[in-house]
Amino acid sequence: KAGVTQTPRYLIKTRGQQVTLSCSPISGHRSVSWYQQTPGQGLQFLFEYFSETQRNKGNFPGRFSGRQFSNSRSEMNVSTLELGDSALYLCASSWGQEIYGYTFGSGTRLTVV
Amino acid sequence: GQQLNQSPQSMFIQEGEDVSMNCTSSSIFNTWLWYKQDPGEGPVLLIALYKAGELTSNGRLTAQFGITRKDSFLNISASIPSDVGIYFCAGPRHSGYALNFGKGTSLLVTP
């Protein structure tokens, strides 16, 4: 079965621009979570969606937002990009209640210049 | 808080050696998870632990859930080159539906 698909794999943006990243979960999975991974801070939780509702949010500024569609696909948006937003953005999906059921995608590598 | 302190930060070993890494927290966890991340990929779950004192194996990997519920250990026996990667411990956030991760242990194995 297909895994978690994240698009695009690589992205280069300029400071001040905005960006939208996409995540298609494993078929049947209703929960999608987003994480930011940087060398300095490691993996940090951004937000989690289940059936189009945000259930949990990490400690990130309001420039980071997300949404989930009725087919469980999710997007995250970062507005007014800063150099420090350069990171690997990982999406994980699961059936819904069990965190150990996470399957991660390969991530989107965002570089802000 | 729920910060996870993982050590060592990196390890450079020879093929065939055994490896040990650990993770500690000031908070109690009800679940400990160990992930491995290969270059260019997302983390993959290796072992999940649900009970204090639990010892679980997955092939050459063995993990233990500490009695205090504030620590966990991962051992890899007879390492091979494909064990190269970053190993992360993780535990559930108090707010639920998400994980806190350690900073990772980078493992390099030379033939």
Coordinates of N, CA and C in Angstrom, one line a residue:
Chain A
K1 N 0.9 -1.2 0.0 CA 0.0 0.0 0.0 C 0.9 1.2 0.0
A2 N 0.4 2.3 -0.6 CA 1.2 3.5 -0.7 C 1.4 4.1 0.7
G3 N 2.6 4.7 0.9 CA 2.9 5.3 2.2 C 2.4 6.8 2.2
V4 N 3.0 7.5 3.1 CA 2.6 8.9 3.3 C 3.4 9.7 2.2
T5 N 2.7 10.5 1.4 CA 3.3 11.2 0.3 C 3.4 12.7 0.6
Q6 N 4.6 13.3 0.5 CA 4.7 14.7 0.7 C 5.2 15.3 -0.5
T7 N 4.6 16.5 -0.9 CA 5.1 17.2 -2.0 C 5.2 18.7 -1.7
P8 N 6.1 19.4 -2.3 CA 7.2 18.8 -3.1 C 8.3 18.3 -2.2
R9 N 9.3 17.6 -2.7 CA 10.4 17.1 -1.9 C 11.4 18.2 -1.5
Y10 N 11.6 19.1 -2.4 CA 12.5 20.2 -2.2 C 11.9 21.5 -2.6
L11 N 12.2 22.6 -1.9 CA 11.7 23.9 -2.2 C 12.6 25.0 -1.8
I12 N 12.8 25.9 -2.6 CA 13.6 27.1 -2.3 C 12.8 28.3 -2.4
K13 N 12.7 29.1 -1.3 CA 11.9 30.3 -1.3 C 12.7 31.5 -0.8
T14 N 12.2 32.7 -1.0 CA 12.9 33.9 -0.6 C 12.2 34.4 0.7
R15 N 13.0 35.0 1.5 CA 12.5 35.6 2.7 C 11.3 36.5 2.4
G16 N 10.2 36.4 3.2 CA 9.0 37.2 3.0 C 8.0 36.5 2.2
Q17 N 8.4 35.5 1.4 CA 7.4 34.8 0.7 C 6.6 33.9 1.6
Q18 N 5.6 33.2 1.0 CA 4.8 32.2 1.7 C 5.0 30.9 0.9
V19 N 4.7 29.8 1.7 CA 4.8 28.5 1.0 C 3.7 27.6 1.6
T20 N 3.3 26.7 0.7 CA 2.3 25.6 1.0 C 2.9 24.3 0.8
L21 N 2.8 23.4 1.8 CA 3.3 22.1 1.7 C 2.2 21.1 1.7
S22 N 2.3 20.0 1.0 CA 1.1 19.1 1.0 C 1.5 17.7 1.5
C23 N 0.5 17.0 2.1 CA 0.7 15.7 2.6 C -0.5 14.8 2.3
S24 N -0.3 13.7 1.7 CA -1.3 12.7 1.5 C -1.1 11.5 2.4
P25 N -2.0 11.3 3.3 CA -1.8 10.2 4.3 C -2.0 8.8 3.6
I26 N -1.7 7.8 4.4 CA -2.0 6.4 4.0 C -3.5 6.3 3.9
S27 N -4.0 5.6 2.9 CA -5.4 5.4 2.7 C -6.0 4.8 4.0
G28 N -7.1 5.5 4.4 CA -7.8 5.1 5.7 C -7.3 5.8 6.9
H29 N -6.2 6.4 6.9 CA -5.7 7.1 8.0 C -6.4 8.5 8.1
R30 N -6.9 8.8 9.3 CA -7.6 10.1 9.4 C -6.9 11.2 10.2
S31 N -5.8 10.8 10.8 CA -5.0 11.8 11.6 C -3.7 12.1 10.8
V32 N -3.5 13.4 10.7 CA -2.2 13.9 10.1 C -1.5 14.8 11.0
S33 N -0.3 14.6 11.2 CA 0.5 15.5 12.1 C 1.7 16.1 11.3
W34 N 2.1 17.2 11.7 CA 3.3 17.9 11.1 C 4.3 18.2 12.1
Y35 N 5.6 18.0 11.7 CA 6.8 18.2 12.5 C 7.8 19.0 11.7
Q36 N 8.5 19.9 12.4 CA 9.6 20.6 11.8 C 10.9 20.0 12.3
Q37 N 11.9 19.7 11.5 CA 13.1 19.1 11.9 C 14.3 20.0 11.5
T38 N 15.0 20.5 12.5 CA 16.2 21.3 12.2 C 17.4 20.7 13.0
P39 N 18.6 20.9 12.5 CA 19.8 20.4 13.3 C 19.9 20.9 14.7
G40 N 19.5 22.1 14.9 CA 19.6 22.7 16.3 C 18.5 22.3 17.2
Q41 N 17.3 22.2 16.8 CA 16.1 22.0 17.6 C 15.6 20.5 17.5
G42 N 16.0 19.8 16.5 CA 15.5 18.4 16.4 C 14.1 18.5 15.8
L43 N 13.3 17.4 16.2 CA 12.0 17.3 15.7 C 11.0 18.0 16.6
Q44 N 10.3 19.0 16.1 CA 9.3 19.7 16.9 C 8.0 19.6 16.3
F45 N 7.0 19.4 17.2 CA 5.6 19.2 16.8 C 5.0 20.6 16.4
L46 N 4.3 20.6 15.2 CA 3.7 21.8 14.7 C 2.2 21.7 15.0
F47 N 1.5 20.8 14.4 CA 0.0 20.6 14.7 C -0.4 19.2 14.2
E48 N -1.7 18.9 14.7 CA -2.3 17.6 14.4 C -3.7 17.8 14.0
Y49 N -4.2 17.1 12.9 CA -5.5 17.2 12.5 C -6.2 15.8 12.5
F50 N -7.4 15.8 12.8 CA -8.2 14.6 12.7 C -9.6 14.9 12.2
S51 N -10.0 14.3 11.1 CA -11.3 14.6 10.5 C -11.5 16.1 10.4
E52 N -10.6 16.7 9.8 CA -10.6 18.2 9.4 C -10.6 19.1 10.6
T53 N -10.4 18.6 11.8 CA -10.3 19.4 13.0 C -8.9 19.4 13.6
Q54 N -8.4 20.6 14.0 CA -7.1 20.7 14.6 C -7.3 20.3 16.1
R55 N -6.6 19.2 16.5 CA -6.8 18.7 17.9 C -5.7 19.2 18.8
N56 N -4.5 19.5 18.2 CA -3.4 19.9 19.0 C -2.5 20.8 18.2
K57 N -1.8 21.7 18.9 CA -0.9 22.6 18.2 C 0.3 22.8 19.1
G58 N 1.5 22.9 18.4 CA 2.7 23.1 19.1 C 3.0 24.6 19.3
N59 N 4.2 24.8 19.8 CA 4.5 26.2 20.1 C 5.2 26.9 19.0
F60 N 4.5 27.2 17.9 CA 5.0 27.9 16.8 C 4.2 29.2 16.6
P61 N 4.8 30.2 16.0 CA 4.1 31.5 15.7 C 2.9 31.3 14.7
G62 N 2.0 32.2 14.7 CA 0.8 32.2 13.9 C 1.1 32.1 12.4
R63 N 2.4 32.4 12.0 CA 2.7 32.3 10.6 C 2.6 30.9 10.1
F64 N 2.6 30.0 11.0 CA 2.5 28.5 10.6 C 1.0 28.1 10.8
S65 N 0.4 27.6 9.8 CA -1.0 27.2 9.8 C -1.1 25.9 9.0
G66 N -2.3 25.3 9.2 CA -2.5 24.1 8.5 C -4.0 23.9 8.3
R67 N -4.3 22.9 7.5 CA -5.7 22.5 7.4 C -5.7 21.0 6.9
Q68 N -6.9 20.4 7.1 CA -7.1 19.1 6.6 C -8.4 19.0 5.8
F69 N -8.4 18.3 4.7 CA -9.5 18.2 3.8 C -10.3 17.0 4.1
S70 N -11.5 16.9 3.5 CA -12.4 15.8 3.8 C -11.8 14.4 3.4
N71 N -10.9 14.4 2.5 CA -10.2 13.2 2.1 C -9.0 12.9 2.9
S72 N -8.8 13.6 4.0 CA -7.7 13.5 5.0 C -6.4 14.1 4.5
R73 N -6.3 14.5 3.3 CA -5.1 15.2 2.8 C -4.9 16.5 3.6
S74 N -3.7 16.8 3.8 CA -3.4 18.0 4.7 C -2.4 18.9 4.0
E75 N -2.6 20.2 4.3 CA -1.6 21.2 3.8 C -1.1 22.0 5.0
M76 N 0.1 22.4 5.0 CA 0.5 23.4 5.9 C 1.1 24.6 5.2
N77 N 0.9 25.8 5.8 CA 1.3 27.0 5.1 C 2.2 27.8 6.1
V78 N 3.2 28.4 5.5 CA 4.1 29.3 6.3 C 4.1 30.6 5.6
S79 N 3.7 31.7 6.2 CA 3.6 33.0 5.6 C 4.9 33.8 6.1
T80 N 5.2 34.8 5.3 CA 6.3 35.7 5.7 C 7.5 34.9 6.1
L81 N 8.0 34.1 5.2 CA 9.1 33.2 5.5 C 10.3 34.0 6.1
E82 N 11.0 33.3 7.1 CA 12.2 33.8 7.7 C 13.3 32.8 7.4
L83 N 14.6 33.2 7.5 CA 15.7 32.3 7.2 C 15.6 31.1 8.2
G84 N 15.2 31.3 9.4 CA 15.1 30.3 10.4 C 14.0 29.2 10.1
D85 N 13.2 29.5 9.1 CA 12.2 28.5 8.8 C 12.7 27.4 7.9
S86 N 14.0 27.5 7.5 CA 14.6 26.5 6.7 C 14.7 25.2 7.5
A87 N 14.1 24.1 7.0 CA 14.0 22.9 7.8 C 13.5 21.8 6.9
L88 N 13.5 20.6 7.5 CA 12.8 19.5 6.9 C 11.4 19.4 7.6
Y89 N 10.4 19.5 6.8 CA 9.0 19.4 7.3 C 8.5 18.0 7.1
L90 N 8.2 17.3 8.2 CA 7.7 16.0 8.1 C 6.2 15.9 8.4
C91 N 5.6 15.0 7.7 CA 4.2 14.8 7.9 C 4.0 13.3 8.4
A92 N 3.2 13.0 9.3 CA 2.9 11.6 9.7 C 1.4 11.4 9.8
S93 N 1.0 10.2 9.4 CA -0.4 9.8 9.5 C -0.6 8.6 10.3
S94 N -1.8 8.5 10.9 CA -2.2 7.3 11.7 C -3.7 7.2 11.6
W95 N -4.2 6.1 12.2 CA -5.7 5.9 12.1 C -6.4 6.9 13.0
G96 N -5.8 7.4 14.1 CA -6.4 8.4 14.8 C -6.1 8.5 16.3
Q97 N -6.2 7.4 17.0 CA -6.1 7.5 18.4 C -4.7 7.1 18.9
E98 N -4.0 6.3 18.2 CA -2.8 5.7 18.7 C -1.6 6.4 18.1
I99 N -0.8 7.0 18.9 CA 0.4 7.7 18.5 C 1.5 6.8 18.0
Y100 N 1.5 5.6 18.5 CA 2.5 4.6 18.0 C 2.3 4.1 16.6
G101 N 1.1 4.5 16.1 CA 0.8 4.0 14.7 C 1.3 5.0 13.7
Y102 N 2.0 6.0 14.1 CA 2.5 7.0 13.1 C 3.3 6.4 12.0
T103 N 3.0 6.8 10.8 CA 3.9 6.6 9.6 C 4.3 7.9 9.1
F104 N 5.6 8.1 9.0 CA 6.1 9.4 8.5 C 6.3 9.4 7.0
G105 N 6.2 10.5 6.4 CA 6.6 10.7 5.0 C 8.1 11.0 4.9
S106 N 8.6 11.2 3.7 CA 10.0 11.5 3.5 C 10.3 12.9 3.8
G107 N 9.3 13.8 3.8 CA 9.5 15.2 4.2 C 9.7 16.1 3.0
T108 N 9.5 17.4 3.3 CA 9.8 18.4 2.3 C 10.9 19.3 2.9
R109 N 12.0 19.4 2.1 CA 13.2 20.2 2.5 C 13.0 21.6 2.0
L110 N 12.7 22.5 2.9 CA 12.5 23.9 2.6 C 13.8 24.7 2.9
T111 N 14.2 25.4 2.0 CA 15.4 26.3 2.1 C 14.9 27.8 1.9
V112 N 15.1 28.6 2.8 CA 14.7 30.0 2.7 C 16.0 30.9 2.5
V113 N 16.0 31.6 1.4 CA 17.3 32.4 1.1 C 17.0 33.9 1.1
Chain B
G1 N 10.0 20.1 32.3 CA 8.9 19.9 31.3 C 9.0 18.5 30.7
Q2 N 8.6 18.4 29.4 CA 8.6 17.1 28.8 C 9.8 16.9 27.9
Q3 N 10.9 17.7 28.1 CA 12.1 17.6 27.3 C 12.7 16.2 27.5
L4 N 13.2 15.6 26.3 CA 13.8 14.4 26.4 C 15.3 14.6 26.1
N5 N 16.1 14.1 27.0 CA 17.6 14.2 26.8 C 18.2 12.9 26.4
Q6 N 18.7 12.9 25.2 CA 19.2 11.7 24.6 C 20.7 11.7 24.5
S7 N 21.3 10.6 24.9 CA 22.8 10.5 24.8 C 23.2 9.1 24.4
P8 N 24.4 8.9 23.8 CA 25.3 10.1 23.4 C 24.7 10.8 22.2
Q9 N 25.3 11.9 21.8 CA 24.9 12.7 20.7 C 25.3 11.9 19.4
S10 N 26.4 11.3 19.4 CA 26.9 10.6 18.2 C 27.8 9.4 18.7
M11 N 27.9 8.4 17.8 CA 28.7 7.3 18.1 C 29.3 6.8 16.8
F12 N 30.6 6.4 16.9 CA 31.4 6.0 15.7 C 31.9 4.6 16.1
I13 N 31.4 3.5 15.5 CA 31.8 2.2 16.0 C 32.2 1.3 14.8
Q14 N 32.8 0.2 15.2 CA 33.2 -0.8 14.1 C 32.1 -1.8 14.0
E15 N 31.9 -2.3 12.8 CA 31.0 -3.4 12.5 C 31.2 -4.5 13.5
G16 N 30.1 -5.1 14.0 CA 30.2 -6.2 15.0 C 30.1 -5.7 16.4
E17 N 30.3 -4.5 16.7 CA 30.3 -4.0 18.1 C 28.8 -3.8 18.5
D18 N 28.6 -3.8 19.8 CA 27.3 -3.6 20.4 C 27.2 -2.1 20.7
V19 N 26.0 -1.6 20.7 CA 25.7 -0.1 20.9 C 24.7 0.0 21.9
S20 N 24.9 1.1 22.8 CA 23.9 1.4 23.8 C 23.6 2.9 23.8
M21 N 22.4 3.3 23.8 CA 22.0 4.7 23.9 C 20.8 4.8 24.9
N22 N 20.7 6.0 25.4 CA 19.6 6.2 26.4 C 18.9 7.5 26.3
C23 N 17.8 7.6 26.9 CA 16.9 8.8 26.9 C 16.4 9.0 28.3
T24 N 16.4 10.2 28.8 CA 15.9 10.5 30.1 C 15.0 11.8 30.0
S25 N 14.1 11.8 31.0 CA 13.2 13.0 31.0 C 12.9 13.3 32.5
S26 N 12.6 14.6 32.7 CA 12.2 15.0 34.1 C 10.7 14.6 34.3
S27 N 10.0 14.3 33.2 CA 8.6 13.9 33.4 C 8.4 12.4 33.2
I28 N 7.3 12.0 33.8 CA 7.0 10.5 33.6 C 6.3 10.3 32.3
F29 N 6.7 9.2 31.6 CA 6.0 8.9 30.4 C 5.3 7.5 30.5
N30 N 4.2 7.4 29.9 CA 3.4 6.1 29.9 C 3.8 5.2 28.7
T31 N 4.5 5.9 27.7 CA 4.9 5.2 26.5 C 6.2 5.7 26.1
W32 N 7.1 4.8 25.7 CA 8.4 5.2 25.1 C 8.5 4.6 23.7
L33 N 8.9 5.4 22.8 CA 9.1 4.9 21.4 C 10.5 5.2 20.9
W34 N 11.0 4.3 20.1 CA 12.3 4.4 19.5 C 12.1 4.4 18.0
Y35 N 12.7 5.4 17.3 CA 12.6 5.6 15.9 C 14.1 5.6 15.3
K36 N 14.1 5.2 14.0 CA 15.4 5.4 13.3 C 15.1 6.2 12.0
Q37 N 16.0 7.1 11.7 CA 15.9 7.9 10.5 C 17.1 7.7 9.6
D38 N 16.8 7.3 8.4 CA 17.9 7.1 7.4 C 18.0 8.5 6.7
P39 N 19.1 8.8 6.1 CA 19.3 10.0 5.4 C 18.3 10.2 4.3
G40 N 17.7 11.4 4.3 CA 16.7 11.7 3.3 C 15.3 11.1 3.5
E41 N 15.1 10.5 4.6 CA 13.8 9.8 4.8 C 13.2 10.3 6.2
G42 N 12.0 9.9 6.4 CA 11.3 10.2 7.6 C 11.6 9.1 8.7
P43 N 11.4 9.4 9.9 CA 11.7 8.4 11.0 C 10.8 7.2 10.8
V44 N 11.3 6.0 11.2 CA 10.6 4.8 11.1 C 10.6 4.2 12.5
L45 N 9.4 3.7 13.0 CA 9.3 3.2 14.3 C 10.0 1.8 14.4
L46 N 10.9 1.7 15.5 CA 11.6 0.5 15.7 C 10.9 -0.4 16.8
I47 N 10.7 0.3 17.9 CA 10.2 -0.4 19.1 C 9.3 0.5 19.9
A48 N 8.2 0.0 20.4 CA 7.3 0.7 21.3 C 7.2 0.0 22.6
L49 N 7.3 0.8 23.7 CA 7.2 0.3 25.1 C 6.1 0.9 25.8
Y50 N 5.3 0.1 26.6 CA 4.1 0.6 27.2 C 4.0 0.4 28.7
K51 N 5.0 -0.3 29.3 CA 4.9 -0.6 30.7 C 6.3 -0.5 31.4
A52 N 6.3 0.2 32.5 CA 7.6 0.3 33.3 C 8.2 -1.0 33.5
G53 N 9.5 -1.1 33.2 CA 10.3 -2.4 33.4 C 10.2 -3.3 32.1
E54 N 9.4 -2.9 31.2 CA 9.2 -3.8 30.0 C 10.5 -3.8 29.2
L55 N 10.9 -5.0 28.7 CA 12.0 -5.2 27.9 C 11.5 -5.8 26.6
T56 N 11.8 -5.2 25.4 CA 11.2 -5.6 24.2 C 12.3 -5.7 23.1
S57 N 12.3 -6.8 22.3 CA 13.3 -7.0 21.3 C 12.7 -6.9 19.9
N58 N 13.5 -6.5 18.9 CA 13.1 -6.5 17.5 C 14.4 -6.9 16.8
G59 N 14.6 -8.1 16.6 CA 15.8 -8.6 15.9 C 17.0 -8.3 16.8
R60 N 17.9 -7.6 16.3 CA 19.2 -7.3 17.1 C 19.0 -6.1 18.0
L61 N 17.8 -5.5 18.0 CA 17.5 -4.3 18.8 C 16.7 -4.8 20.1
T62 N 17.1 -4.2 21.2 CA 16.4 -4.4 22.4 C 16.2 -3.1 23.1
A63 N 15.0 -2.8 23.6 CA 14.8 -1.6 24.3 C 14.1 -1.9 25.7
Q64 N 14.4 -1.0 26.6 CA 13.8 -1.2 27.9 C 13.1 0.1 28.4
F65 N 12.0 0.0 29.0 CA 11.2 1.1 29.6 C 11.7 1.1 31.1
G66 N 12.3 2.2 31.5 CA 12.9 2.3 32.8 C 11.8 2.2 34.0
I67 N 12.2 1.7 35.1 CA 11.3 1.5 36.2 C 10.7 2.8 36.7
T68 N 11.5 3.9 36.7 CA 11.0 5.2 37.2 C 10.1 5.8 36.2
R69 N 10.0 5.2 34.9 CA 9.2 5.8 33.8 C 9.7 7.1 33.3
K70 N 11.0 7.4 33.7 CA 11.6 8.6 33.2 C 12.7 8.4 32.3
D71 N 13.0 7.1 32.0 CA 14.1 6.8 31.1 C 13.8 5.6 30.3
S72 N 14.6 5.5 29.2 CA 14.5 4.3 28.3 C 15.9 4.1 27.7
F73 N 16.1 2.8 27.3 CA 17.4 2.5 26.8 C 17.2 1.7 25.5
L74 N 18.1 1.9 24.5 CA 18.1 1.1 23.3 C 19.4 0.5 23.1
N75 N 19.5 -0.8 22.9 CA 20.7 -1.5 22.6 C 20.6 -2.2 21.2
I76 N 21.7 -2.1 20.5 CA 21.9 -2.8 19.2 C 23.0 -3.7 19.3
S77 N 22.8 -5.0 19.0 CA 23.9 -6.0 19.1 C 24.4 -6.2 17.7
A78 N 25.7 -6.5 17.7 CA 26.4 -7.0 16.5 C 26.1 -6.0 15.4
S79 N 26.5 -4.8 15.5 CA 26.1 -3.7 14.5 C 26.6 -4.1 13.1
I80 N 25.8 -3.6 12.1 CA 26.2 -3.8 10.7 C 26.1 -2.4 10.0
P81 N 26.7 -2.3 8.8 CA 26.7 -1.0 8.2 C 25.3 -0.4 8.0
S82 N 24.3 -1.2 7.8 CA 23.0 -0.6 7.5 C 22.3 -0.1 8.8
D83 N 23.0 -0.2 9.9 CA 22.5 0.4 11.2 C 22.8 1.9 11.2
V84 N 23.5 2.4 10.3 CA 23.9 3.8 10.2 C 22.6 4.6 10.1
G85 N 22.5 5.7 10.9 CA 21.4 6.6 10.8 C 21.3 7.3 12.1
I86 N 20.1 8.0 12.3 CA 19.9 8.7 13.6 C 18.8 8.0 14.3
Y87 N 19.0 7.8 15.6 CA 18.0 7.1 16.4 C 17.4 8.1 17.4
F88 N 16.1 8.1 17.4 CA 15.4 9.0 18.3 C 14.5 8.3 19.3
C89 N 14.5 8.8 20.5 CA 13.5 8.4 21.4 C 12.3 9.4 21.4
A90 N 11.2 8.9 21.8 CA 10.0 9.8 21.7 C 9.0 9.3 22.8
G91 N 8.2 10.3 23.3 CA 7.2 10.0 24.2 C 6.0 10.9 23.9
P92 N 4.8 10.5 24.4 CA 3.6 11.3 24.1 C 3.6 12.7 24.8
R93 N 3.2 13.7 24.1 CA 3.0 15.0 24.8 C 1.8 14.9 25.7
H94 N 1.9 15.7 26.8 CA 0.8 15.7 27.8 C -0.5 16.1 27.1
S95 N -0.4 16.9 26.1 CA -1.6 17.4 25.4 C -2.2 16.3 24.5
G96 N -1.5 15.3 24.3 CA -2.0 14.2 23.5 C -1.8 14.3 22.0
Y97 N -2.0 13.2 21.3 CA -2.0 13.2 19.9 C -0.8 13.7 19.2
A98 N 0.3 13.7 19.9 CA 1.6 14.2 19.4 C 2.7 13.7 20.2
L99 N 3.9 13.8 19.6 CA 5.1 13.2 20.3 C 6.1 14.3 20.6
N100 N 6.9 14.1 21.7 CA 8.1 14.8 22.0 C 9.2 13.9 21.6
F101 N 10.2 14.5 20.9 CA 11.4 13.7 20.5 C 12.6 14.1 21.2
G102 N 13.5 13.2 21.4 CA 14.9 13.5 21.8 C 15.6 14.1 20.6
K103 N 16.8 14.7 20.8 CA 17.6 15.3 19.8 C 18.3 14.3 18.9
G104 N 18.3 13.0 19.3 CA 18.8 12.0 18.4 C 20.2 11.5 18.7
T105 N 20.5 10.3 18.4 CA 21.9 9.8 18.5 C 22.3 9.4 17.1
S106 N 23.3 10.0 16.6 CA 23.8 9.7 15.2 C 24.8 8.5 15.3
L107 N 24.5 7.5 14.6 CA 25.3 6.3 14.6 C 26.0 6.1 13.3
L108 N 27.4 5.9 13.4 CA 28.2 5.6 12.2 C 28.8 4.3 12.4
V109 N 28.8 3.4 11.5 CA 29.4 2.0 11.6 C 30.4 1.8 10.4
T110 N 31.6 1.5 10.8 CA 32.6 1.3 9.8 C 32.8 -0.2 9.6
P111 N 32.9 -0.6 8.3 CA 33.1 -2.1 8.0 C 34.4 -2.7 8.7

